[in-house]
C-alpha cells in the first residue's frame, strides 16, 4: 500500500507535509517555471504588508558556515499589487495557498488580513510576528506575550479561516509566546523564524550586510529549530509547522518526530530548487521502509533518553 | 525566463590558463542548445562546506553537449572548485538570467572586457561570427592589471576580431585603463556603435558613463553574490536609476547602459 502523505492542519487538508517557507519563493512564479506547484503541500507567500516595500539596500545576504544571514527587509509588492498581480496566478495553482502577513503597526496587520479575507484562494494566513529585520513591528509583536495575544485576537476577528502564528526563536521562552498566541486564537504555529545574527569580515572590519544584523537560516539552525518544535509540541495541542535548515528527507523526518505536522523549506530551495520534489519521492520510500502508513505515524514519535 | 535545468555533470577537461585562471569544460550538459551569450550557471560544489552555489557566466558551449566556464581563484568557493579533477561530479543549474541582445548588423560592436569579465564576451563574439557578423565589425577591448590577466589570446586572435589589449602596468598591449582607448576609438569614428561590457565595477561604471556621454546604446553584464540565482531570494538586488531594485540573477545579469546605479 502506498503510504499516505496527507496531513490536516486546522481543518485544511494538504497533499503532503512539504511547504515553501515565506520569503524563499516570492509569490511562486519563478518556482512554477521549475516544477509544478501541485507537488507542494502548500505555497507560503513572501510577507505581504499594507504598503509596498523596497527592502534594505544591497548587500542584504551573506553566506555563513552552513547557512546564510539575510536582511531583505520585507521587500514586497504590498497588498494592492498582490491582489491585482499575484492572486490571479496563485488562484490557478493546484496547491494550498498560505499568505504570510507582516506589518509595523497592529492596524496594518488587521487591514491586510481583512483584505485577504475576501480572496477565496487564500486557504490560511501565516502571521509574521517574528521578522528580525525591520525596525518597527515584526519581532516586536512576537517577543511579548501580551502583544502576541492581542495581535492574534485582532486578526482573528477579520479573517474567517485558520491563522498560523510564526514564532521567533529570539525570545526567552518560545513556549510562553506560543501559549499567548493560542490564547489569542491561533490555529497553528510555524516554528521557527530566523535567528538574529551578524557577519563580519576580518580583513575589512566591516559587517557584510547593510542592515548590519540579520536573520540566520540554513542547516546551522536546525538543532535549535528541532528543540523549539519539540518544546512547543510538548506544551500545546495545536499543530506545528517545523522550519529551520531542512535540506534532506532525513531532516523532514526529524522535524516530524519532534512534533511537527508539516514542514517548510526555504534556504534549501536556493541551493536545490528541486529539493521538495526530491523529498516527496524519498519520503514515500522511507515510510514504506519503516512501515508507516501515514505521516501521523511519525509525528511526535521521537524516542528520548 | 527559460526553464532552467538542474542536473549532475562531470568535469571533462581542466585547463590551468595562467596563474589563478582556469577553464573547466563539463559534459554532458543537456541544455546547451538553450544557452545564449550572457546566460550563466549556478554551480554546486560536491561535499563541501561552501553553502551557496556559485554563479559563472558561460564561456562557450558545444553542440556535443559540453559547456565551458572560465574563472579566477578569488575566494573560498573558486579555490575549492580549482581542486576538482577530471571525472569529478558537479551539479549545474541553468541556463539562468537574461542574455545579451545582439547588435544590429549595421552597427560596430564595441566589446569592453575586464579580467574575468572576459568569458561571456568571448562567447558573444563567437556566436555573432557564427551568425554571420563580420569579425572586423567587432572591436574587442580587453583590459587587465598585468599581462597575466589577459587570457586566451590565441583564441581571440583566431576569431579575427579587432583585438585591443590594455594592461595597467603596460606589460602587454597599451598601458593604462581599458576605457581610455575605447573612448579614443569612439571619438575617432562616426559609425553606429553598440557597447557590450563585463568586468570589475569600476570598469563597468566607466563603460556606462561612456555610453551615456556619447549616446551609444549597449549592455553591461553585472556580477553579484547570489544565494539562489533564479529570482526567489531577492538577495542579489542592485539599485536601478529609477529608484527601484532589480534582481541581478533574473532581471539581469545583462542590463542596459544607464539602467543600474553602479
Coordinates of C-alpha atoms in Angstrom, one line a residue:
Chain A
X1 CA 0.0 0.0 0.0
X2 CA 1.2 3.4 -0.9
X3 CA 1.8 5.5 2.3
X4 CA -0.5 8.4 2.8
X5 CA 1.3 11.7 2.8
X6 CA -1.7 13.8 3.5
X7 CA -1.9 16.0 6.7
X8 CA -4.5 18.2 8.1
X9 CA -3.9 21.5 9.9
X10 CA -6.8 23.3 11.5
X11 CA -9.2 21.6 9.1
X12 CA -7.3 22.3 6.0
X13 CA -6.0 19.2 4.1
X14 CA -2.6 19.3 2.5
X15 CA -1.5 16.7 -0.1
X16 CA 1.8 16.3 1.7
X17 CA 3.6 18.0 4.6
X18 CA 6.1 19.9 2.4
X19 CA 5.7 23.7 2.1
X20 CA 7.8 26.5 0.9
X21 CA 9.0 28.9 3.6
X22 CA 7.9 32.5 3.4
X23 CA 10.4 34.8 1.8
X24 CA 12.0 32.0 -0.1
X25 CA 9.8 31.6 -3.1
X26 CA 8.5 35.1 -3.8
X27 CA 4.9 34.6 -4.9
X28 CA 5.6 31.2 -6.6
X29 CA 6.0 32.4 -10.2
X30 CA 9.7 31.6 -10.5
X31 CA 9.4 28.2 -8.8
X32 CA 6.5 27.3 -11.1
X33 CA 8.9 27.5 -14.0
X34 CA 10.9 24.7 -12.5
X35 CA 8.3 22.3 -11.2
X36 CA 4.5 22.2 -11.0
X37 CA 3.5 23.7 -7.7
X38 CA 1.0 20.9 -7.3
X39 CA 4.0 19.0 -5.9
X40 CA 3.8 21.2 -2.8
X41 CA 1.6 20.7 0.2
X42 CA 1.3 24.5 0.3
X43 CA 2.9 27.6 -1.1
X44 CA 3.7 30.2 1.5
X45 CA 4.0 33.6 0.0
X46 CA 6.5 36.3 0.8
X47 CA 5.4 38.6 3.7
X48 CA 2.7 41.0 2.5
X49 CA 2.5 44.4 4.1
X50 CA -0.1 47.1 3.6
X51 CA 2.2 49.3 1.5
X52 CA 4.9 48.1 -1.0
X53 CA 8.3 47.9 0.5
X54 CA 11.7 48.1 -1.4
X55 CA 13.5 46.4 1.5
X56 CA 17.0 47.2 2.7
X57 CA 19.7 48.4 0.2
X58 CA 22.1 45.7 -1.0
X59 CA 24.1 43.8 0.0
X60 CA 21.4 42.1 2.1
X61 CA 22.5 38.5 2.2
X62 CA 25.8 36.9 3.3
X63 CA 26.9 33.3 3.3
X64 CA 27.8 31.8 6.7
X65 CA 29.1 28.4 7.8
X66 CA 26.3 26.0 6.9
X67 CA 23.8 28.8 6.3
X68 CA 23.1 32.4 5.4
X69 CA 22.3 35.7 7.0
X70 CA 19.7 37.9 5.4
X71 CA 18.1 41.2 6.0
X72 CA 16.0 41.6 2.9
X73 CA 13.7 43.9 5.0
X74 CA 10.3 42.6 3.9
X75 CA 10.6 43.7 0.3
X76 CA 7.2 43.0 -1.2
X77 CA 4.6 44.5 -3.6
X78 CA 2.1 45.5 -1.0
X79 CA -1.4 44.2 -0.6
X80 CA -3.0 46.1 -3.6
X81 CA -0.5 44.8 -6.1
X82 CA -0.5 41.4 -4.5
X83 CA -4.3 41.2 -5.0
X84 CA -4.1 42.6 -8.5
X85 CA -1.0 40.9 -10.0
X86 CA -0.2 37.8 -7.9
X87 CA -3.6 36.4 -6.8
X88 CA -4.7 35.6 -10.4
X89 CA -1.6 33.4 -10.7
X90 CA -2.0 31.8 -7.3
X91 CA -5.7 31.1 -8.0
X92 CA -4.7 28.8 -10.8
X93 CA -2.2 26.7 -8.7
X94 CA -3.3 23.3 -7.6
X95 CA -1.9 23.6 -4.1
X96 CA -2.9 25.2 -0.9
X97 CA -2.1 28.9 -0.6
X98 CA -0.9 30.4 2.7
X99 CA -0.3 34.1 2.7
X100 CA 2.3 35.5 5.1
X101 CA 1.3 38.8 6.6
X102 CA 3.6 41.4 8.2
X103 CA 3.2 44.9 9.5
X104 CA 4.7 47.7 11.6
X105 CA 1.5 48.5 13.4
X106 CA -1.3 46.3 14.5
X107 CA -3.8 48.2 12.3
X108 CA -1.7 47.3 9.3
X109 CA -1.9 43.6 10.1
X110 CA -5.6 43.9 10.6
X111 CA -6.1 45.8 7.3
X112 CA -4.1 43.3 5.3
X113 CA -5.8 40.3 6.9
X114 CA -9.2 41.8 6.3
X115 CA -8.4 42.3 2.6
X116 CA -7.2 38.7 2.3
X117 CA -10.5 37.5 3.9
X118 CA -12.2 38.4 0.6
X119 CA -9.7 36.4 -1.5
X120 CA -11.1 32.9 -1.9
X121 CA -7.9 31.1 -2.9
X122 CA -6.2 32.1 0.4
X123 CA -6.5 29.0 2.5
X124 CA -4.7 30.3 5.5
X125 CA -2.7 33.3 6.8
X126 CA 0.6 32.9 8.4
X127 CA 1.1 35.9 10.8
X128 CA 4.7 37.1 10.8
X129 CA 5.2 38.3 14.3
X130 CA 8.8 37.3 14.2
X131 CA 10.7 39.2 11.4
X132 CA 14.1 40.2 12.9
X133 CA 14.8 42.6 10.0
X134 CA 12.6 45.6 10.4
X135 CA 12.9 48.4 12.9
X136 CA 9.3 48.6 13.7
X137 CA 6.9 45.7 14.2
X138 CA 7.7 42.1 13.2
X139 CA 9.6 40.6 16.1
X140 CA 8.3 43.3 18.5
X141 CA 4.9 41.7 18.2
X142 CA 6.1 38.2 18.8
X143 CA 8.6 38.9 21.6
X144 CA 6.0 40.0 24.1
X145 CA 3.2 37.6 25.2
X146 CA 0.6 40.4 25.7
X147 CA 1.3 41.8 22.2
X148 CA 1.2 38.4 20.7
X149 CA -2.2 37.6 22.2
X150 CA -3.5 41.0 21.2
X151 CA -2.3 40.7 17.6
X152 CA -3.9 37.2 17.2
X153 CA -7.2 38.3 18.7
X154 CA -7.3 41.3 16.4
X155 CA -6.7 39.5 13.1
X156 CA -8.9 36.5 14.0
X157 CA -11.8 39.0 14.1
X158 CA -11.3 39.9 10.4
X159 CA -10.1 36.7 8.8
X160 CA -12.6 33.8 8.9
X161 CA -10.1 31.0 8.1
X162 CA -7.3 29.5 10.1
X163 CA -4.3 31.6 11.2
X164 CA -0.8 30.3 11.8
X165 CA 1.4 32.3 14.2
X166 CA 5.0 32.3 13.0
X167 CA 7.1 32.3 16.1
X168 CA 10.5 33.8 16.7
X169 CA 13.4 31.9 18.3
X170 CA 14.8 35.2 19.6
X171 CA 12.8 35.0 22.9
X172 CA 13.5 33.8 26.4
X173 CA 10.6 31.3 26.2
X174 CA 9.1 30.3 22.9
X175 CA 6.5 28.2 24.9
X176 CA 5.3 31.3 26.7
X177 CA 4.8 33.1 23.4
X178 CA 3.1 30.0 21.8
X179 CA 0.7 29.9 24.7
X180 CA -0.1 33.6 24.3
X181 CA -0.7 33.0 20.6
X182 CA -3.0 30.1 21.4
X183 CA -4.9 32.2 23.9
X184 CA -5.3 34.8 21.2
X185 CA -6.9 32.3 18.9
X186 CA -4.0 31.0 16.8
X187 CA -4.9 27.8 14.9
X188 CA -1.4 26.5 14.4
X189 CA 2.3 27.5 14.8
X190 CA 5.2 27.9 12.4
X191 CA 8.4 27.2 14.4
X192 CA 10.9 28.9 13.8
X193 CA 11.7 32.2 12.0
X194 CA 15.4 33.1 11.6
X195 CA 17.8 33.6 14.5
X196 CA 19.2 37.0 14.9
X197 CA 22.9 37.1 13.8
X198 CA 25.8 39.2 12.5
X199 CA 28.5 38.5 9.9
X200 CA 31.8 40.4 10.0
X201 CA 34.8 40.5 7.6
X202 CA 38.1 40.2 9.5
X203 CA 40.0 41.8 6.6
X204 CA 37.9 44.9 6.1
X205 CA 36.5 45.0 9.6
X206 CA 33.1 45.6 8.0
X207 CA 29.7 43.9 8.6
X208 CA 28.7 42.1 5.5
X209 CA 25.1 43.4 5.1
X210 CA 23.8 46.9 5.1
X211 CA 21.4 46.3 8.0
X212 CA 24.4 45.0 10.0
X213 CA 22.3 42.4 11.7
X214 CA 20.0 39.8 10.1
X215 CA 18.3 36.5 10.3
X216 CA 20.3 33.3 10.2
X217 CA 18.9 30.4 8.3
X218 CA 20.1 27.1 6.8
X219 CA 21.4 23.9 8.3
X220 CA 23.2 25.8 11.1
X221 CA 19.9 26.5 12.8
X222 CA 18.3 23.0 12.5
X223 CA 19.1 21.8 16.1
X224 CA 17.7 25.0 17.5
X225 CA 14.6 24.6 15.5
X226 CA 14.1 20.9 16.4
X227 CA 14.3 21.7 20.1
X228 CA 11.8 24.5 19.8
X229 CA 9.4 22.4 17.8
X230 CA 9.6 19.8 20.5
X231 CA 9.2 22.3 23.3
X232 CA 6.1 23.8 21.7
X233 CA 4.7 20.3 20.9
X234 CA 5.1 19.2 24.5
X235 CA 3.2 22.2 25.7
X236 CA 0.4 22.8 23.2
X237 CA -2.0 20.6 21.3
X238 CA -2.1 22.9 18.3
X239 CA -0.4 21.6 15.1
X240 CA 3.1 22.8 14.3
X241 CA 4.8 23.5 11.0
X242 CA 8.5 23.0 11.6
X243 CA 11.1 25.2 9.9
X244 CA 14.8 25.5 10.0
X245 CA 17.6 24.3 7.8
X246 CA 15.9 21.4 6.0
X247 CA 17.9 20.1 3.1
X248 CA 17.1 16.4 3.1
X249 CA 14.4 13.8 3.7
X250 CA 16.0 12.8 7.0
X251 CA 15.7 16.5 8.1
X252 CA 12.0 16.4 7.4
X253 CA 11.6 13.1 9.3
X254 CA 13.5 14.7 12.3
X255 CA 11.0 17.6 12.4
X256 CA 8.0 15.3 12.2
X257 CA 9.4 13.1 15.0
X258 CA 9.9 16.2 17.2
X259 CA 6.2 17.0 16.8
X260 CA 5.8 18.9 13.5
X261 CA 2.7 18.0 11.4
X262 CA 4.3 19.7 8.3
X263 CA 7.5 21.5 7.4
X264 CA 8.6 24.5 5.4
X265 CA 11.7 24.6 3.3
X266 CA 13.4 27.9 2.5
X267 CA 17.1 28.4 2.2
X268 CA 17.4 24.8 1.0
X269 CA 15.5 25.7 -2.2
X270 CA 18.2 28.3 -3.1
X271 CA 20.7 25.5 -3.4
X272 CA 18.4 22.9 -4.9
X273 CA 15.2 24.2 -6.4
X274 CA 14.1 20.6 -6.9
X275 CA 14.5 19.7 -3.2
X276 CA 10.8 19.4 -2.4
X277 CA 10.1 17.2 -5.4
X278 CA 13.0 15.0 -4.4
X279 CA 12.0 14.8 -0.7
X280 CA 8.4 13.9 -1.7
X281 CA 9.6 10.9 -3.5
X282 CA 12.1 9.8 -0.8
X283 CA 9.5 10.4 2.0
X284 CA 7.3 7.7 0.4
X285 CA 10.2 5.3 0.2
X286 CA 11.2 6.0 3.8
X287 CA 7.7 5.4 5.0
X288 CA 7.4 2.1 3.2
X289 CA 10.7 1.0 4.7
X290 CA 9.7 2.0 8.2
X291 CA 6.2 0.5 7.6
X292 CA 4.4 3.8 8.3
X293 CA 1.0 4.2 6.6
X294 CA 0.6 7.8 7.4
X295 CA 2.6 10.9 8.4
X296 CA 0.8 10.7 11.7
X297 CA 2.8 7.5 12.5
X298 CA 5.8 9.8 12.7
X299 CA 4.5 13.0 14.3
X300 CA 5.9 13.4 17.9
X301 CA 7.3 9.9 17.9
X302 CA 10.9 10.9 18.9
X303 CA 12.4 8.4 21.4
X304 CA 14.0 10.2 24.2
X305 CA 16.6 9.1 26.8
Chain B
X1 CA 12.8 33.2 -18.2
X2 CA 13.9 29.9 -19.8
X3 CA 13.1 26.9 -17.7
X4 CA 16.4 26.1 -16.0
X5 CA 17.6 22.5 -15.7
X6 CA 19.2 21.2 -12.6
X7 CA 21.5 18.2 -13.4
X8 CA 24.6 16.4 -12.5
X9 CA 27.5 16.6 -14.9
X10 CA 31.2 15.7 -14.9
X11 CA 34.4 17.7 -15.4
X12 CA 35.6 16.6 -18.8
X13 CA 38.6 19.0 -19.3
X14 CA 40.5 21.1 -16.9
X15 CA 43.0 23.7 -18.1
X16 CA 45.1 26.0 -16.0
X17 CA 45.2 29.0 -18.3
X18 CA 47.5 31.3 -16.3
X19 CA 48.4 31.6 -12.6
X20 CA 45.0 31.5 -11.0
X21 CA 42.8 31.3 -14.2
X22 CA 41.2 28.1 -15.1
X23 CA 39.0 26.8 -17.9
X24 CA 36.6 23.9 -17.0
X25 CA 34.6 22.0 -19.5
X26 CA 31.7 19.9 -18.3
X27 CA 29.9 17.1 -20.1
X28 CA 27.2 16.0 -20.5
X29 CA 25.1 19.1 -20.2
X30 CA 21.7 18.6 -22.0
X31 CA 20.5 22.3 -22.0
X32 CA 23.4 23.5 -24.2
X33 CA 21.0 24.3 -27.1
X34 CA 19.1 26.7 -24.9
X35 CA 22.3 28.6 -23.9
X36 CA 23.0 32.1 -25.2
X37 CA 25.8 34.6 -24.6
X38 CA 25.2 36.3 -21.3
X39 CA 23.5 33.3 -19.6
X40 CA 25.1 31.9 -16.5
X41 CA 25.1 28.7 -14.5
X42 CA 24.9 28.1 -10.8
X43 CA 27.4 25.5 -9.9
X44 CA 27.2 23.4 -6.7
X45 CA 30.4 22.1 -5.3
X46 CA 30.0 18.5 -4.2
X47 CA 30.5 17.6 -0.5
X48 CA 31.9 20.9 0.6
X49 CA 31.2 23.4 3.4
X50 CA 30.6 26.1 0.9
X51 CA 26.9 26.5 1.3
X52 CA 25.7 28.5 -1.7
X53 CA 26.0 27.6 -5.3
X54 CA 28.4 29.8 -7.2
X55 CA 27.4 31.7 -10.4
X56 CA 29.6 31.5 -13.5
X57 CA 28.9 33.0 -16.9
X58 CA 29.1 30.6 -19.8
X59 CA 32.3 30.9 -21.8
X60 CA 31.4 28.5 -24.6
X61 CA 29.1 25.6 -25.5
X62 CA 29.4 22.8 -28.0
X63 CA 26.6 21.0 -29.6
X64 CA 28.1 17.7 -28.5
X65 CA 26.7 18.7 -25.1
X66 CA 29.7 20.2 -23.4
X67 CA 29.9 23.6 -21.7
X68 CA 32.8 25.7 -20.6
X69 CA 33.3 28.2 -17.7
X70 CA 36.5 30.3 -17.1
X71 CA 37.2 31.5 -13.6
X72 CA 39.9 33.0 -11.5
X73 CA 40.6 31.8 -7.9
X74 CA 39.2 34.6 -5.9
X75 CA 37.7 33.2 -2.7
X76 CA 36.8 30.0 -0.8
X77 CA 34.4 28.7 -3.5
X78 CA 36.7 29.2 -6.5
X79 CA 39.7 27.8 -4.5
X80 CA 37.7 24.6 -3.9
X81 CA 36.5 24.5 -7.4
X82 CA 40.0 24.6 -8.8
X83 CA 40.8 21.5 -6.8
X84 CA 38.4 19.4 -8.9
X85 CA 39.9 16.9 -11.2
X86 CA 38.8 15.3 -14.5
X87 CA 35.8 13.0 -13.9
X88 CA 34.6 14.7 -10.7
X89 CA 30.9 15.4 -10.4
X90 CA 29.3 18.8 -10.0
X91 CA 25.7 19.9 -10.2
X92 CA 24.7 22.7 -12.6
X93 CA 21.6 24.8 -12.6
X94 CA 21.0 26.7 -15.8
X95 CA 20.9 28.4 -18.1
X96 CA 19.9 31.4 -16.0
X97 CA 19.4 35.1 -16.5
X98 CA 18.7 37.4 -19.4
X99 CA 21.3 37.0 -22.2
X100 CA 22.8 39.8 -24.4
X101 CA 20.7 41.3 -27.2
X102 CA 22.7 41.0 -30.5
X103 CA 23.6 44.3 -32.2
X104 CA 22.1 45.4 -35.4
X105 CA 24.0 44.3 -38.5
X106 CA 25.0 47.9 -39.4
X107 CA 26.5 48.6 -36.0
X108 CA 30.1 48.4 -34.9
X109 CA 30.4 46.3 -31.8
X110 CA 32.5 47.7 -29.0
X111 CA 33.3 45.0 -26.5
X112 CA 34.9 46.1 -23.2
X113 CA 36.2 43.2 -21.2
X114 CA 38.0 43.3 -17.9
X115 CA 39.7 40.4 -16.2
X116 CA 37.2 37.6 -15.5
X117 CA 34.5 39.6 -17.3
X118 CA 36.0 38.2 -20.5
X119 CA 34.2 34.8 -20.9
X120 CA 30.7 35.9 -21.7
X121 CA 32.0 38.5 -24.2
X122 CA 34.2 35.9 -26.0
X123 CA 31.0 33.7 -26.2
X124 CA 29.2 36.7 -27.6
X125 CA 31.8 37.3 -30.3
X126 CA 31.9 33.6 -31.2
X127 CA 28.1 33.5 -31.6
X128 CA 28.0 36.7 -33.5
X129 CA 30.5 35.5 -36.1
X130 CA 28.6 32.2 -36.3
X131 CA 25.5 34.2 -37.1
X132 CA 27.3 36.0 -40.0
X133 CA 28.5 39.2 -38.4
X134 CA 31.8 40.5 -39.9
X135 CA 34.6 39.8 -37.4
X136 CA 36.1 43.1 -38.4
X137 CA 33.0 44.9 -37.1
X138 CA 33.8 43.6 -33.6
X139 CA 36.3 45.7 -31.6
X140 CA 37.4 43.7 -28.6
X141 CA 39.0 45.9 -25.9
X142 CA 40.4 43.7 -23.2
X143 CA 41.9 45.1 -20.1
X144 CA 43.8 43.6 -17.1
X145 CA 46.1 44.6 -14.4
X146 CA 49.1 42.8 -16.0
X147 CA 49.7 40.5 -19.0
X148 CA 48.7 37.6 -16.7
X149 CA 45.2 38.9 -16.7
X150 CA 44.8 38.7 -20.4
X151 CA 43.8 35.1 -21.1
X152 CA 43.1 33.1 -24.2
X153 CA 44.8 35.4 -26.6
X154 CA 45.3 32.8 -29.4
X155 CA 41.6 32.0 -29.2
X156 CA 40.6 35.6 -29.6
X157 CA 43.1 36.2 -32.5
X158 CA 41.7 33.2 -34.3
X159 CA 38.3 34.8 -34.3
X160 CA 39.7 37.6 -36.5
X161 CA 38.2 40.4 -34.4
X162 CA 40.0 43.7 -33.9
X163 CA 41.9 43.0 -30.7
X164 CA 43.0 45.8 -28.4
X165 CA 44.8 44.5 -25.3
X166 CA 45.4 47.0 -22.5
X167 CA 47.2 46.5 -19.2
X168 CA 47.5 48.8 -16.2
X169 CA 51.3 48.2 -15.9
X170 CA 51.9 48.2 -19.7
X171 CA 53.2 44.6 -19.6
X172 CA 51.0 43.7 -22.6
X173 CA 49.3 46.0 -25.1
X174 CA 48.6 49.6 -24.4
X175 CA 49.3 51.0 -20.9
X176 CA 46.6 52.3 -18.6
X177 CA 42.9 51.6 -18.2
X178 CA 40.9 49.9 -20.9
X179 CA 38.3 52.5 -21.1
X180 CA 40.7 55.2 -22.4
X181 CA 41.4 53.6 -25.8
X182 CA 37.7 52.8 -26.0
X183 CA 36.8 56.5 -25.7
X184 CA 39.5 57.4 -28.2
X185 CA 38.2 54.9 -30.7
X186 CA 34.6 56.2 -30.3
X187 CA 35.7 59.8 -30.8
X188 CA 37.6 58.9 -34.0
X189 CA 34.6 57.2 -35.7
X190 CA 31.3 58.3 -37.0
X191 CA 29.9 54.7 -37.3
X192 CA 26.8 53.5 -35.5
X193 CA 28.0 51.6 -32.4
X194 CA 26.9 49.4 -29.6
X195 CA 28.7 48.6 -26.4
X196 CA 28.9 45.3 -24.5
X197 CA 30.8 45.2 -21.3
X198 CA 31.6 42.9 -18.4
X199 CA 34.2 43.2 -15.7
X200 CA 35.0 44.9 -12.4
X201 CA 32.6 47.5 -11.1
X202 CA 34.9 50.5 -11.8
X203 CA 35.3 49.5 -15.4
X204 CA 31.5 48.9 -15.8
X205 CA 30.9 52.4 -14.3
X206 CA 33.3 53.9 -16.9
X207 CA 31.7 51.9 -19.7
X208 CA 28.3 53.1 -18.6
X209 CA 29.5 56.7 -18.5
X210 CA 31.0 56.5 -22.0
X211 CA 27.7 55.1 -23.4
X212 CA 25.7 57.9 -21.8
X213 CA 28.2 60.6 -22.8
X214 CA 28.4 59.6 -26.5
X215 CA 24.8 58.4 -26.6
X216 CA 25.8 54.9 -27.6
X217 CA 23.4 52.1 -26.6
X218 CA 24.7 48.9 -25.1
X219 CA 24.5 46.4 -22.4
X220 CA 26.5 45.6 -19.2
X221 CA 26.7 42.2 -17.6
X222 CA 26.8 42.5 -13.8
X223 CA 28.0 40.3 -11.1
X224 CA 26.7 39.8 -7.6
X225 CA 26.7 37.1 -4.9
X226 CA 23.6 35.1 -5.4
X227 CA 22.0 32.8 -2.9
X228 CA 19.5 31.3 -5.4
X229 CA 20.2 32.6 -9.0
X230 CA 16.6 32.3 -10.2
X231 CA 14.7 35.2 -8.6
X232 CA 13.3 33.8 -5.4
X233 CA 15.6 35.1 -2.6
X234 CA 15.9 38.8 -3.5
X235 CA 19.4 38.7 -2.2
X236 CA 21.3 39.9 -5.3
X237 CA 19.4 43.2 -6.0
X238 CA 21.1 46.3 -7.3
X239 CA 19.6 49.8 -7.3
X240 CA 18.1 51.0 -10.6
X241 CA 18.4 54.6 -11.8
X242 CA 14.6 54.8 -11.4
X243 CA 14.9 54.1 -7.7
X244 CA 13.5 50.5 -7.7
X245 CA 15.5 47.3 -7.3
X246 CA 16.5 44.8 -9.9
X247 CA 17.5 41.2 -9.3
X248 CA 20.8 40.7 -10.9
X249 CA 20.0 37.0 -11.4
X250 CA 16.8 37.1 -13.4
X251 CA 16.1 40.8 -14.3
X252 CA 19.8 40.7 -15.4
X253 CA 22.7 39.9 -15.2
X254 CA 22.7 41.8 -18.5
X255 CA 21.3 45.3 -18.2
X256 CA 21.0 48.3 -20.5
X257 CA 23.5 51.2 -20.2
X258 CA 22.0 53.7 -17.8
X259 CA 19.7 51.3 -16.2
X260 CA 21.6 50.5 -13.0
X261 CA 23.3 52.7 -10.3
X262 CA 26.9 51.5 -10.5

